[in-house]
């Protein structure tokens, strides 16, 4: 497996692949790789001749300095895992390689910036769009793979690709879960043993909400019941639980043709997200 820290040698390597008319699948990550990430690598390997993974903890998408400082970093282990998977190349740049010291470019996604993740993490999606644009320009993949786990992020990237005319196909892959339902996430490594058990409450809340909606309960009722459940357990703080149209993420009152439930909560100091497609 080829390991690149710099853009130019990576571009030269990719140019060779393109000249051989091989397709390039791309999986951008922030590392601390788990089976969720690996499922994206495997999807890319099935559909492309070459697969490139990036590992870069992008500072501009963190609105909370503590979250950035405590983000798990396991680069050597990640590289070994990618090697075992037969990934063709990994790009793990430094901040200096990715950003000018006086970087000022910002993205605004309108209402997508003010709902859910956008509301609770100001500046987050601008940072995501900035780094994904840079990575797309550097790698120029045929197909890029993302997880449904970060559904709002996927919707942002769809907008980015359509508005900036990137010639890249996007794939949104299903959420890989632990046996008890917890969505796999690099941040799960930061949970204490006790909080790891509590973290299953996010998925439980999504299942509870789905069942409630089937029984024609209102989202307001469901939300307050989930909040009461979290309070009775203690140490879990609900940020949002929303029903939205899965095509555009506009809020819904009732389940429609294409609906999704999305949740964010703090379990101790760790902020987790999850979602469930309903239709
Ligand atoms: P991250 O390293 O957290 O930025 O995630 C990199 C990619 O992996 C993103 O497209 C995520 O949506 C995806 N991903 C993260 N967790 C999971 C999961 N549990 N199942 C599937 N994909 C995931």
Short mmCIF file of C-alpha atoms and ligand atoms in Angstrom, two decimals:
data_model
loop_
_atom_site.label_atom_id
_atom_site.label_comp_id
_atom_site.label_asym_id
_atom_site.label_seq_id
_atom_site.Cartn_x
_atom_site.Cartn_y
_atom_site.Cartn_z
CA UNK A 1 0.00 0.00 0.00
CA UNK A 2 1.29 3.44 -0.95
CA UNK A 3 1.37 6.05 1.81
CA UNK A 4 1.34 9.73 0.86
CA UNK A 5 1.68 12.76 3.09
CA UNK A 6 2.14 15.20 0.22
CA UNK A 7 -0.23 16.19 -2.56
CA UNK A 8 2.12 16.16 -5.55
CA UNK A 9 3.36 12.54 -5.30
CA UNK A 10 -0.24 11.39 -4.67
CA UNK A 11 -1.40 13.24 -7.80
CA UNK A 12 1.40 11.65 -9.86
CA UNK A 13 0.39 8.19 -8.58
CA UNK A 14 -3.28 8.83 -9.41
CA UNK A 15 -2.40 10.15 -12.87
CA UNK A 16 -0.73 6.80 -13.65
CA UNK A 17 -3.92 4.99 -12.62
CA UNK A 18 -6.09 7.23 -14.77
CA UNK A 19 -3.77 6.70 -17.73
CA UNK A 20 -4.34 2.97 -17.36
CA UNK A 21 -8.10 3.70 -17.52
CA UNK A 22 -8.67 2.26 -14.06
CA UNK A 23 -11.45 3.71 -11.90
CA UNK A 24 -10.66 5.32 -8.56
CA UNK A 25 -12.87 4.92 -5.49
CA UNK A 26 -12.24 7.31 -2.61
CA UNK A 27 -13.04 7.01 1.10
CA UNK A 28 -12.36 10.17 3.12
CA UNK A 29 -12.02 9.61 6.89
CA UNK A 30 -10.65 11.17 10.04
CA UNK A 31 -9.02 7.88 11.07
CA UNK A 32 -9.44 5.81 14.25
CA UNK A 33 -10.81 3.31 11.75
CA UNK A 34 -13.54 0.85 12.71
CA UNK A 35 -15.74 -1.64 10.78
CA UNK A 36 -17.99 1.26 9.60
CA UNK A 37 -15.05 2.78 7.73
CA UNK A 38 -13.95 -0.63 6.48
CA UNK A 39 -17.42 -1.24 4.98
CA UNK A 40 -16.84 1.86 2.82
CA UNK A 41 -13.41 0.61 1.74
CA UNK A 42 -14.94 -2.76 0.80
CA UNK A 43 -17.77 -1.12 -1.16
CA UNK A 44 -15.17 0.90 -3.08
CA UNK A 45 -13.04 -2.16 -3.77
CA UNK A 46 -16.05 -4.01 -5.19
CA UNK A 47 -16.90 -1.20 -7.58
CA UNK A 48 -13.50 0.22 -8.57
CA UNK A 49 -10.11 -1.00 -9.71
CA UNK A 50 -8.27 1.20 -7.21
CA UNK A 51 -9.27 2.45 -3.75
CA UNK A 52 -7.77 5.46 -1.97
CA UNK A 53 -8.47 6.30 1.65
CA UNK A 54 -7.63 9.61 3.30
CA UNK A 55 -6.99 10.02 7.00
CA UNK A 56 -7.06 13.63 8.11
CA UNK A 57 -8.47 15.14 11.30
CA UNK A 58 -9.69 18.34 9.70
CA UNK A 59 -9.39 21.21 12.20
CA UNK A 60 -11.84 23.56 10.42
CA UNK A 61 -14.81 21.23 10.96
CA UNK A 62 -14.42 21.20 14.75
CA UNK A 63 -16.42 23.92 16.47
CA UNK A 64 -15.20 22.71 19.87
CA UNK A 65 -11.46 22.84 20.70
CA UNK A 66 -11.79 20.07 23.31
CA UNK A 67 -13.44 17.74 20.79
CA UNK A 68 -10.55 18.34 18.35
CA UNK A 69 -7.89 17.85 21.04
CA UNK A 70 -9.52 14.63 22.29
CA UNK A 71 -10.36 13.17 18.87
CA UNK A 72 -8.83 9.64 18.80
CA UNK A 73 -5.72 9.34 16.64
CA UNK A 74 -4.42 5.83 15.82
CA UNK A 75 -2.57 6.38 12.54
CA UNK A 76 -0.18 3.41 12.67
CA UNK A 77 -2.97 1.00 13.53
CA UNK A 78 -5.16 2.52 10.79
CA UNK A 79 -2.44 2.10 8.17
CA UNK A 80 -1.99 -1.55 9.18
CA UNK A 81 -5.75 -2.15 8.92
CA UNK A 82 -5.90 -0.56 5.46
CA UNK A 83 -2.90 -2.63 4.36
CA UNK A 84 -4.67 -5.82 5.50
CA UNK A 85 -7.79 -4.77 3.59
CA UNK A 86 -5.77 -4.39 0.40
CA UNK A 87 -6.41 -0.66 0.09
CA UNK A 88 -4.19 0.73 -2.69
CA UNK A 89 -3.15 4.04 -1.15
CA UNK A 90 -3.66 6.21 1.90
CA UNK A 91 -3.32 9.98 2.02
CA UNK A 92 -2.53 11.36 5.47
CA UNK A 93 -1.53 15.00 5.02
CA UNK A 94 -0.36 17.55 7.59
CA UNK A 95 -2.34 20.73 8.27
CA UNK A 96 0.33 22.74 6.42
CA UNK A 97 -0.21 20.58 3.32
CA UNK A 98 -3.98 21.14 3.38
CA UNK A 99 -4.36 24.77 4.52
CA UNK A 100 -2.70 28.08 3.88
CA UNK A 101 -1.88 29.78 7.19
CA UNK A 102 -4.25 32.61 6.22
CA UNK A 103 -7.08 30.35 4.94
CA UNK A 104 -10.35 32.30 4.91
CA UNK A 105 -12.72 30.51 2.50
CA UNK A 106 -16.13 29.66 3.99
CA UNK A 107 -19.18 27.78 2.69
CA UNK A 108 -22.80 28.56 3.49
CA UNK A 109 -25.44 25.90 2.92
CA UNK A 110 -28.45 28.03 3.80
CA UNK A 111 -31.11 26.19 5.79
CA UNK A 112 -28.92 23.06 6.04
CA UNK A 113 -26.59 25.19 8.19
CA UNK A 114 -29.32 26.09 10.63
CA UNK A 115 -30.95 22.68 11.18
CA UNK A 116 -29.70 19.93 13.50
CA UNK A 117 -25.90 19.49 13.13
CA UNK A 118 -25.69 22.90 11.49
CA UNK A 119 -27.48 24.54 14.42
CA UNK A 120 -25.53 22.81 17.18
CA UNK A 121 -22.14 22.86 15.47
CA UNK A 122 -21.72 26.33 13.94
CA UNK A 123 -19.10 26.34 11.18
CA UNK A 124 -18.94 22.53 11.07
CA UNK A 125 -20.33 22.06 7.56
CA UNK A 126 -18.26 24.91 6.15
CA UNK A 127 -15.18 23.04 7.39
CA UNK A 128 -16.47 19.73 6.00
CA UNK A 129 -17.20 21.28 2.60
CA UNK A 130 -13.80 22.99 2.54
CA UNK A 131 -11.82 19.84 3.23
CA UNK A 132 -13.96 17.61 0.98
CA UNK A 133 -13.57 20.12 -1.90
CA UNK A 134 -9.81 20.10 -1.43
CA UNK A 135 -9.72 16.30 -1.27
CA UNK A 136 -11.96 15.96 -4.35
CA UNK A 137 -9.71 18.35 -6.30
CA UNK A 138 -6.60 16.46 -5.26
CA UNK A 139 -7.88 12.89 -5.73
CA UNK A 140 -10.45 13.47 -8.54
CA UNK A 141 -12.07 10.07 -7.84
CA UNK A 142 -14.72 8.46 -10.03
CA UNK A 143 -16.76 7.51 -6.96
CA UNK A 144 -16.62 8.76 -3.34
CA UNK A 145 -18.05 6.73 -0.46
CA UNK A 146 -19.70 8.18 2.65
CA UNK A 147 -21.69 6.71 5.55
CA UNK A 148 -25.38 7.21 6.25
CA UNK A 149 -24.24 7.67 9.87
CA UNK A 150 -23.49 11.31 8.97
CA UNK A 151 -26.63 11.75 6.89
CA UNK A 152 -26.74 15.55 6.99
CA UNK A 153 -23.09 15.62 5.95
CA UNK A 154 -23.96 13.43 2.97
CA UNK A 155 -26.71 15.86 1.95
CA UNK A 156 -24.21 18.75 2.21
CA UNK A 157 -21.74 16.88 0.02
CA UNK A 158 -24.45 16.12 -2.55
CA UNK A 159 -25.07 19.89 -2.75
CA UNK A 160 -21.37 20.61 -3.00
CA UNK A 161 -20.93 18.15 -5.88
CA UNK A 162 -23.97 19.36 -7.80
CA UNK A 163 -23.33 23.10 -7.30
CA UNK A 164 -19.58 22.98 -7.96
CA UNK A 165 -20.01 20.50 -10.85
CA UNK A 166 -17.61 17.90 -9.50
CA UNK A 167 -17.72 14.90 -11.84
CA UNK A 168 -17.82 12.44 -8.99
CA UNK A 169 -20.51 9.84 -8.22
CA UNK A 170 -21.49 9.70 -4.54
CA UNK A 171 -22.46 6.60 -2.59
CA UNK A 172 -24.15 6.62 0.81
CA UNK A 173 -23.53 3.31 2.63
CA UNK A 174 -25.63 1.86 5.49
CA UNK A 175 -24.74 2.40 9.15
CA UNK A 176 -22.62 -0.36 10.69
CA UNK A 177 -23.74 -1.01 14.29
CA UNK A 178 -22.40 -2.80 17.35
CA UNK A 179 -24.41 -5.93 18.31
CA UNK A 180 -26.39 -3.86 20.86
CA UNK A 181 -27.38 -1.31 18.21
CA UNK A 182 -24.90 1.49 18.96
CA UNK A 183 -23.75 3.07 15.68
CA UNK A 184 -20.01 2.57 15.31
CA UNK A 185 -18.09 5.81 15.69
CA UNK A 186 -14.49 6.79 16.37
CA UNK A 187 -15.80 8.80 19.32
CA UNK A 188 -17.15 5.62 21.00
CA UNK A 189 -13.54 4.93 22.07
CA UNK A 190 -13.84 7.94 24.41
CA UNK A 191 -16.81 6.47 26.33
CA UNK A 192 -16.26 5.08 29.85
CA UNK A 193 -17.56 1.53 30.42
CA UNK A 194 -20.66 2.93 32.10
CA UNK A 195 -21.30 5.49 29.38
CA UNK A 196 -20.74 2.90 26.66
CA UNK A 197 -23.83 1.08 28.04
CA UNK A 198 -25.82 4.32 28.18
CA UNK A 199 -24.85 5.16 24.59
CA UNK A 200 -27.24 2.46 23.29
CA UNK A 201 -30.02 4.86 24.33
CA UNK A 202 -29.61 6.85 21.10
CA UNK A 203 -30.59 3.89 18.93
CA UNK A 204 -33.27 2.88 21.45
CA UNK A 205 -34.71 6.39 21.20
CA UNK A 206 -34.84 6.13 17.39
CA UNK A 207 -36.69 2.78 17.62
CA UNK A 208 -39.03 4.22 20.27
CA UNK A 209 -39.74 7.24 18.04
CA UNK A 210 -40.41 5.03 15.02
CA UNK A 211 -42.90 2.97 17.02
CA UNK A 212 -44.51 6.12 18.45
CA UNK A 213 -44.97 7.60 14.97
CA UNK A 214 -46.56 4.33 13.83
CA UNK A 215 -49.06 4.82 16.67
CA UNK A 216 -49.66 8.42 15.51
CA UNK A 217 -47.89 10.04 18.47
CA UNK A 218 -46.65 13.58 17.83
CA UNK A 219 -42.92 14.32 17.63
CA UNK A 220 -43.35 16.74 20.57
CA UNK A 221 -44.71 13.91 22.75
CA UNK A 222 -42.05 11.49 21.61
CA UNK A 223 -39.32 14.04 22.27
CA UNK A 224 -40.49 14.74 25.81
CA UNK A 225 -40.77 11.01 26.57
CA UNK A 226 -37.23 10.44 25.28
CA UNK A 227 -35.99 13.37 27.35
CA UNK A 228 -37.70 11.94 30.44
CA UNK A 229 -36.08 8.55 29.77
CA UNK A 230 -32.63 10.14 29.36
CA UNK A 231 -33.11 12.17 32.56
CA UNK A 232 -34.14 9.09 34.51
CA UNK A 233 -30.94 7.31 33.43
CA UNK A 234 -28.81 10.42 34.02
CA UNK A 235 -25.65 11.50 32.20
CA UNK A 236 -27.33 11.69 28.77
CA UNK A 237 -28.33 15.04 27.37
CA UNK A 238 -30.57 15.15 24.29
CA UNK A 239 -29.64 17.86 21.80
CA UNK A 240 -32.20 17.08 19.13
CA UNK A 241 -34.53 14.36 17.93
CA UNK A 242 -36.06 15.32 14.60
CA UNK A 243 -38.25 13.84 11.91
CA UNK A 244 -37.27 15.13 8.47
CA UNK A 245 -37.75 14.58 4.77
CA UNK A 246 -34.79 12.38 3.80
CA UNK A 247 -34.44 14.03 0.38
CA UNK A 248 -33.86 17.59 1.65
CA UNK A 249 -33.83 17.30 5.47
CA UNK A 250 -36.66 19.80 5.92
CA UNK A 251 -38.49 19.10 9.23
CA UNK A 252 -41.67 17.01 9.12
CA UNK A 253 -44.57 16.68 11.57
CA UNK A 254 -45.74 13.33 10.21
CA UNK A 255 -44.04 10.48 8.41
CA UNK A 256 -44.06 11.09 4.66
CA UNK A 257 -42.96 9.20 1.54
CA UNK A 258 -39.30 9.62 2.38
CA UNK A 259 -38.63 10.22 6.06
CA UNK A 260 -35.72 9.96 8.45
CA UNK A 261 -35.35 10.27 12.22
CA UNK A 262 -32.16 11.94 13.41
CA UNK A 263 -30.77 12.25 16.92
CA UNK A 264 -27.83 13.89 18.71
CA UNK A 265 -27.02 13.57 22.39
CA UNK A 266 -24.17 13.98 24.81
CA UNK A 267 -23.30 10.81 26.71
CA UNK A 268 -21.08 12.20 29.44
CA UNK A 269 -18.74 14.52 27.56
CA UNK A 270 -18.98 12.66 24.26
CA UNK A 271 -21.36 13.92 21.60
CA UNK A 272 -22.91 11.14 19.51
CA UNK A 273 -25.28 11.13 16.52
CA UNK A 274 -27.44 8.49 14.89
CA UNK A 275 -30.34 8.22 12.45
CA UNK A 276 -32.93 5.82 11.07
CA UNK A 277 -34.44 5.89 7.58
CA UNK A 278 -38.18 5.18 7.89
CA UNK A 279 -39.41 4.89 4.34
P1 LIG B 1 -15.24 9.95 10.05
O1 LIG B 1 -13.89 9.33 10.12
O2 LIG B 1 -16.02 9.87 11.32
O3 LIG B 1 -15.20 11.33 9.45
O4 LIG B 1 -16.07 9.07 9.02
C1 LIG B 1 -15.59 8.81 7.72
C2 LIG B 1 -16.69 8.19 6.92
O5 LIG B 1 -17.10 6.96 7.52
C3 LIG B 1 -17.94 9.10 6.85
O6 LIG B 1 -18.48 9.06 5.54
C4 LIG B 1 -18.85 8.46 7.86
O7 LIG B 1 -20.22 8.69 7.61
C5 LIG B 1 -18.50 6.99 7.69
N1 LIG B 1 -18.91 6.23 8.89
C6 LIG B 1 -18.64 6.57 10.18
N2 LIG B 1 -19.23 5.70 11.02
C7 LIG B 1 -19.88 4.79 10.25
C8 LIG B 1 -20.69 3.64 10.52
N3 LIG B 1 -20.94 3.25 11.77
N4 LIG B 1 -21.20 2.95 9.47
C9 LIG B 1 -20.94 3.35 8.20
N5 LIG B 1 -20.19 4.42 7.87
C10 LIG B 1 -19.67 5.14 8.88
#
